[in-house]
Coordinates of C-alpha atoms and ligand atoms in Angstrom, one line a residue:
M1 CA 0.0 0.0 0.0
K2 CA 1.3 3.5 -0.9
Y3 CA 0.5 6.1 1.7
A4 CA 0.0 9.9 1.2
L5 CA -0.5 12.4 4.0
V6 CA -2.2 15.7 3.2
T7 CA -2.2 18.3 5.9
G8 CA -5.4 20.4 5.9
G9 CA -7.1 17.7 3.9
S10 CA -10.6 18.4 5.3
R11 CA -11.5 21.3 3.0
G12 CA -10.6 23.3 -0.1
I13 CA -7.4 22.5 -1.9
G14 CA -6.4 19.8 0.6
R15 CA -9.7 17.9 0.1
A16 CA -9.3 18.0 -3.7
V17 CA -5.7 16.8 -3.3
C18 CA -6.8 13.9 -1.1
I19 CA -9.4 12.8 -3.7
K20 CA -6.9 13.1 -6.6
L21 CA -4.2 11.1 -4.8
A22 CA -6.8 8.4 -3.8
E23 CA -7.6 8.1 -7.5
M24 CA -3.9 7.4 -8.0
E25 CA -4.3 4.5 -5.6
F26 CA -2.7 6.1 -2.6
S27 CA -4.2 5.3 0.8
I28 CA -4.9 8.7 2.2
L29 CA -4.1 10.1 5.6
I30 CA -6.5 13.0 5.9
N31 CA -5.1 15.5 8.4
Y32 CA -7.1 18.4 9.8
K33 CA -7.1 20.6 12.9
S34 CA -10.7 20.8 14.2
N35 CA -13.3 20.4 11.4
R36 CA -14.1 16.7 11.8
V37 CA -17.4 16.9 9.8
A38 CA -15.5 18.3 6.8
A39 CA -12.8 15.7 7.1
E40 CA -15.4 12.9 7.3
E41 CA -16.9 14.3 4.1
T42 CA -13.5 14.1 2.3
K43 CA -13.2 10.5 3.5
S44 CA -16.6 9.5 2.4
Q45 CA -16.0 11.1 -1.1
I46 CA -12.8 9.0 -1.4
K47 CA -14.7 5.8 -0.3
Q48 CA -17.5 6.4 -2.8
N49 CA -14.9 6.4 -5.5
G50 CA -13.5 3.1 -4.2
G51 CA -10.4 4.5 -2.5
T52 CA -9.1 4.2 1.1
A53 CA -8.6 6.9 3.6
V54 CA -8.3 7.4 7.4
L55 CA -8.5 10.6 9.4
L56 CA -5.3 11.7 11.1
P57 CA -6.1 14.9 13.1
F58 CA -3.4 17.0 14.6
D59 CA -2.4 20.6 14.9
V60 CA 0.6 21.2 12.6
T61 CA 1.7 24.1 14.8
S62 CA 2.4 21.7 17.7
V63 CA 5.7 19.8 17.3
V64 CA 4.6 17.5 20.2
E65 CA 1.3 16.5 18.4
V66 CA 3.0 16.1 15.0
E67 CA 5.7 13.9 16.4
K68 CA 3.4 11.9 18.6
V69 CA 0.8 11.1 15.9
L70 CA 3.3 10.4 13.1
S71 CA 5.5 8.2 15.3
E72 CA 2.4 6.2 16.5
W73 CA 1.4 5.8 12.8
Q74 CA 4.9 4.6 11.9
A75 CA 5.0 2.2 14.9
A76 CA 1.7 0.7 13.8
H77 CA 2.9 0.3 10.2
S78 CA 6.5 -0.8 10.7
E79 CA 6.8 -2.3 7.2
E80 CA 5.4 0.7 5.4
Y81 CA 6.0 4.4 5.2
I82 CA 4.4 7.6 4.0
S83 CA 5.9 8.2 0.5
V84 CA 4.0 11.4 -0.3
L85 CA 3.6 14.4 2.0
V86 CA 1.6 17.4 0.9
N87 CA 2.1 20.3 3.2
N88 CA -1.1 22.2 2.6
A89 CA -2.4 23.4 5.9
G90 CA -2.5 27.2 6.0
I91 CA -4.4 30.2 7.2
R92 CA -4.7 33.9 6.4
R93 CA -4.7 36.7 9.0
D94 CA -4.4 39.7 6.8
N95 CA -3.6 43.1 8.1
L96 CA -1.3 46.0 7.2
L97 CA 2.1 45.5 8.9
F98 CA 1.8 48.5 11.2
W99 CA -1.4 47.2 12.6
Q100 CA -0.4 43.6 12.7
S101 CA -0.5 41.9 16.1
D102 CA 2.1 39.4 17.4
E103 CA -0.6 36.8 17.3
E104 CA -1.5 37.5 13.6
W105 CA 2.2 37.3 12.7
K106 CA 3.0 34.2 14.7
T107 CA 0.0 32.1 14.0
V108 CA 0.4 32.4 10.3
L109 CA 4.1 31.5 10.4
D110 CA 3.5 28.7 12.9
T111 CA 0.9 27.1 10.6
S112 CA 2.5 27.4 7.1
L113 CA 6.2 27.5 7.9
N114 CA 6.8 25.7 11.2
G115 CA 4.0 23.2 10.4
A116 CA 5.7 22.2 7.2
F117 CA 9.0 21.9 9.0
Y118 CA 7.6 19.6 11.7
T119 CA 5.8 17.2 9.4
T120 CA 8.6 17.1 6.9
R121 CA 11.3 16.5 9.5
A122 CA 9.1 13.6 10.9
L123 CA 8.8 11.9 7.6
V124 CA 11.7 12.7 5.2
R125 CA 14.1 10.2 6.8
Y126 CA 11.8 7.3 6.0
M127 CA 11.5 8.5 2.4
M128 CA 15.3 8.8 2.1
N129 CA 15.9 5.4 3.6
K130 CA 13.4 3.8 1.2
K131 CA 14.9 5.8 -1.7
F132 CA 11.6 7.2 -2.9
G133 CA 9.5 10.2 -1.8
R134 CA 7.6 13.2 -2.8
I135 CA 7.2 16.4 -0.7
I136 CA 4.9 19.0 -2.2
N137 CA 4.5 22.2 -0.4
I138 CA 1.5 24.4 -1.1
V139 CA 2.8 28.0 -1.1
S140 CA 1.3 31.1 -2.8
I141 CA 1.9 33.7 -5.5
S142 CA 1.9 36.0 -2.4
G143 CA 5.2 34.3 -1.3
I144 CA 6.8 35.1 -4.7
N145 CA 5.5 38.6 -5.5
G146 CA 4.3 39.8 -2.2
M147 CA 0.7 41.2 -1.5
A148 CA -0.3 44.3 0.4
G149 CA -1.9 43.3 3.7
Q150 CA -0.2 39.9 3.7
T151 CA 3.3 40.5 5.1
N152 CA 2.9 37.6 7.6
Y153 CA 1.5 35.2 4.9
S154 CA 4.0 36.2 2.3
A155 CA 6.9 35.7 4.8
A156 CA 5.5 32.3 5.7
K157 CA 5.2 31.2 2.1
A158 CA 8.5 32.6 1.1
G159 CA 10.1 30.7 4.0
V160 CA 8.5 27.5 2.7
I161 CA 9.9 28.2 -0.7
G162 CA 13.4 28.5 0.7
M163 CA 12.9 25.3 2.7
T164 CA 11.7 23.6 -0.5
K165 CA 14.8 24.6 -2.5
S166 CA 17.3 23.6 0.2
L167 CA 15.7 20.3 1.1
A168 CA 15.5 19.4 -2.6
L169 CA 19.3 19.6 -2.7
E170 CA 19.7 17.5 0.4
A171 CA 17.3 14.8 -0.7
A172 CA 17.8 14.5 -4.5
R173 CA 20.4 11.7 -4.3
K174 CA 18.0 9.6 -2.3
K175 CA 15.3 10.0 -5.0
V176 CA 13.1 12.2 -2.9
T177 CA 11.8 15.2 -4.8
V178 CA 10.7 18.4 -3.0
N179 CA 8.6 21.0 -4.9
A180 CA 6.3 23.9 -4.2
V181 CA 3.0 24.7 -5.9
A182 CA 2.1 28.4 -5.8
P183 CA -1.6 29.0 -6.4
G184 CA -3.1 32.4 -7.2
F185 CA -6.8 32.9 -6.2
I186 CA -8.5 29.6 -5.8
E187 CA -12.2 29.2 -4.9
T188 CA -12.2 27.9 -1.3
D189 CA -13.3 28.9 2.2
M190 CA -10.1 30.9 2.4
T191 CA -11.1 33.2 -0.4
K192 CA -14.9 33.3 0.0
D193 CA -14.8 36.7 1.8
L194 CA -12.8 38.4 -1.0
P195 CA -14.5 40.6 -3.6
Y196 CA -14.6 38.1 -6.4
D197 CA -15.8 40.4 -9.2
E198 CA -13.1 43.0 -8.4
L199 CA -10.3 40.6 -8.0
K200 CA -11.0 38.4 -11.0
K201 CA -10.3 41.5 -13.2
I202 CA -6.6 41.4 -12.1
V203 CA -6.3 37.8 -13.1
P204 CA -5.4 37.5 -16.8
A205 CA -7.6 34.4 -17.1
N206 CA -10.5 36.5 -15.7
R207 CA -11.5 33.9 -13.1
F208 CA -10.4 32.2 -9.8
G209 CA -9.0 28.7 -10.1
K210 CA -10.6 25.6 -8.8
A211 CA -9.2 23.3 -6.1
E212 CA -9.3 20.4 -8.5
E213 CA -7.0 22.2 -10.9
V214 CA -4.4 22.6 -8.2
A215 CA -4.9 18.9 -7.2
D216 CA -4.1 17.8 -10.8
L217 CA -0.8 19.6 -10.6
V218 CA 0.0 18.1 -7.2
G219 CA -1.0 14.7 -8.6
F220 CA 1.5 15.0 -11.4
L221 CA 4.3 16.1 -9.0
A222 CA 3.4 13.1 -6.8
S223 CA 3.6 10.7 -9.7
E224 CA 6.7 8.8 -10.9
K225 CA 6.6 10.8 -14.1
A226 CA 7.8 13.8 -12.1
D227 CA 11.0 12.0 -11.1
Y228 CA 13.3 14.7 -12.6
I229 CA 11.5 17.7 -11.2
T230 CA 12.8 18.9 -7.9
G231 CA 13.5 22.2 -6.1
Q232 CA 10.9 24.0 -8.2
V233 CA 8.1 26.5 -7.5
I234 CA 5.3 26.0 -10.0
S235 CA 2.7 28.7 -10.2
I236 CA -1.0 27.9 -10.9
S237 CA -2.6 31.3 -11.1
G238 CA -4.3 32.0 -14.4
G239 CA -1.4 34.2 -15.4
L240 CA -1.4 36.4 -12.3
Ligands
LIG1 P1 -9.1 26.4 3.5 O1 -9.2 27.5 4.5 O2 -10.2 26.0 2.6 O3 -8.6 25.1 4.3 C1 -7.6 25.2 5.2 C2 -7.2 23.8 5.7 O4 -6.1 23.8 6.6 C3 -8.3 23.1 6.5 O5 -8.3 21.7 6.2 C4 -7.9 23.3 7.9 O6 -8.4 22.3 8.8 C5 -6.4 23.2 7.8 N1 -5.6 23.8 8.9 C6 -5.6 25.1 9.3 N2 -4.8 25.2 10.3 C7 -4.3 24.0 10.6 C8 -3.5 23.4 11.7 N3 -2.9 24.2 12.6 N4 -3.2 22.1 11.7 C9 -3.8 21.3 10.8 N5 -4.6 21.7 9.8 C10 -4.9 23.0 9.7 O7 -7.8 26.7 2.7 P2 -7.4 26.5 1.1 O8 -7.8 25.2 0.7 O9 -7.8 27.7 0.4 O10 -5.8 26.6 1.3 C11 -5.0 25.5 1.3 C12 -3.5 25.9 1.2 O11 -3.4 26.6 -0.1 C13 -3.1 26.9 2.2 O12 -1.7 26.6 2.6 C14 -3.2 28.2 1.6 O13 -2.3 29.2 2.1 C15 -2.8 27.9 0.1 N6 -3.3 28.8 -0.8 C16 -4.6 29.0 -1.0 C17 -5.0 29.9 -2.0 C18 -6.5 30.2 -2.2 O14 -6.8 31.1 -3.0 N7 -7.4 29.5 -1.7 C19 -4.1 30.7 -2.8 C20 -2.7 30.4 -2.5 C21 -2.3 29.5 -1.6 P3 -9.8 22.5 9.6 O15 -10.8 22.1 8.5 O16 -9.8 21.5 10.7 O17 -9.9 23.9 10.0

């Protein structure tokens, strides 16, 4: 059985990635923080399509929880390992920098950047030992170009991009690839409060993207066909 862990797999892009990877015959570990109902819905959609999935709740910001849950999973599956990790959990707490609170800054970095570090550190050694692995980090156009009101979010995503590039160099010889996917505006809960009609005008494709479109790209990077792609940041943004 091939296993894939998707952090933040309960909703939005994470859910679409879980469904896509299940179609590719991965057994899915659906991580989420608190929305069990949504995580169950992801699981039931996978099961309806004939796939397999279990829920694996933990808070990616807690190194103690991440290490406990993942080491327990590993102990219960001593012959197996998680060969695909999608670091997708993320939050927005937008504010102009001079109004930004310590909490807004810290919680966004803790989720995207520290969370990706904790999960990756817990799993990458198994991938390297087995000489196959895929780490796919969901970042953002905001981490490449910057976005007013998102200094915390941009810093977190730019940090993950740096981590992606350096880890790719460490892991390439062990046949573990590490890439980042940088979406523009995607229709999910994260963007539902944004003024769609105004913002779509700044997107050359004149629309927001769909979570399934991001999932197709993640699926390709997770596949064996993407063996020679590592250390890259691939945008999916309708030209933004
Ligand atoms: P959603 O808000 O729809 O979903 C966020 C997911 O992250 C949920 O599954 C949530 O779990 C989980 N999550 C949040 N905090 C934690 C935590 N501490 N521990 C574990 N899980 C957590 O977001 P999107 O699907 O829109 O975004 C997914 C990723 O894509 C994020 O990294 C985001 O930054 C990035 N992105 C999104 C864009 C967009 O336009 N939507 C654009 C660019 C990047 P729960 O359900 O339990 O709350």
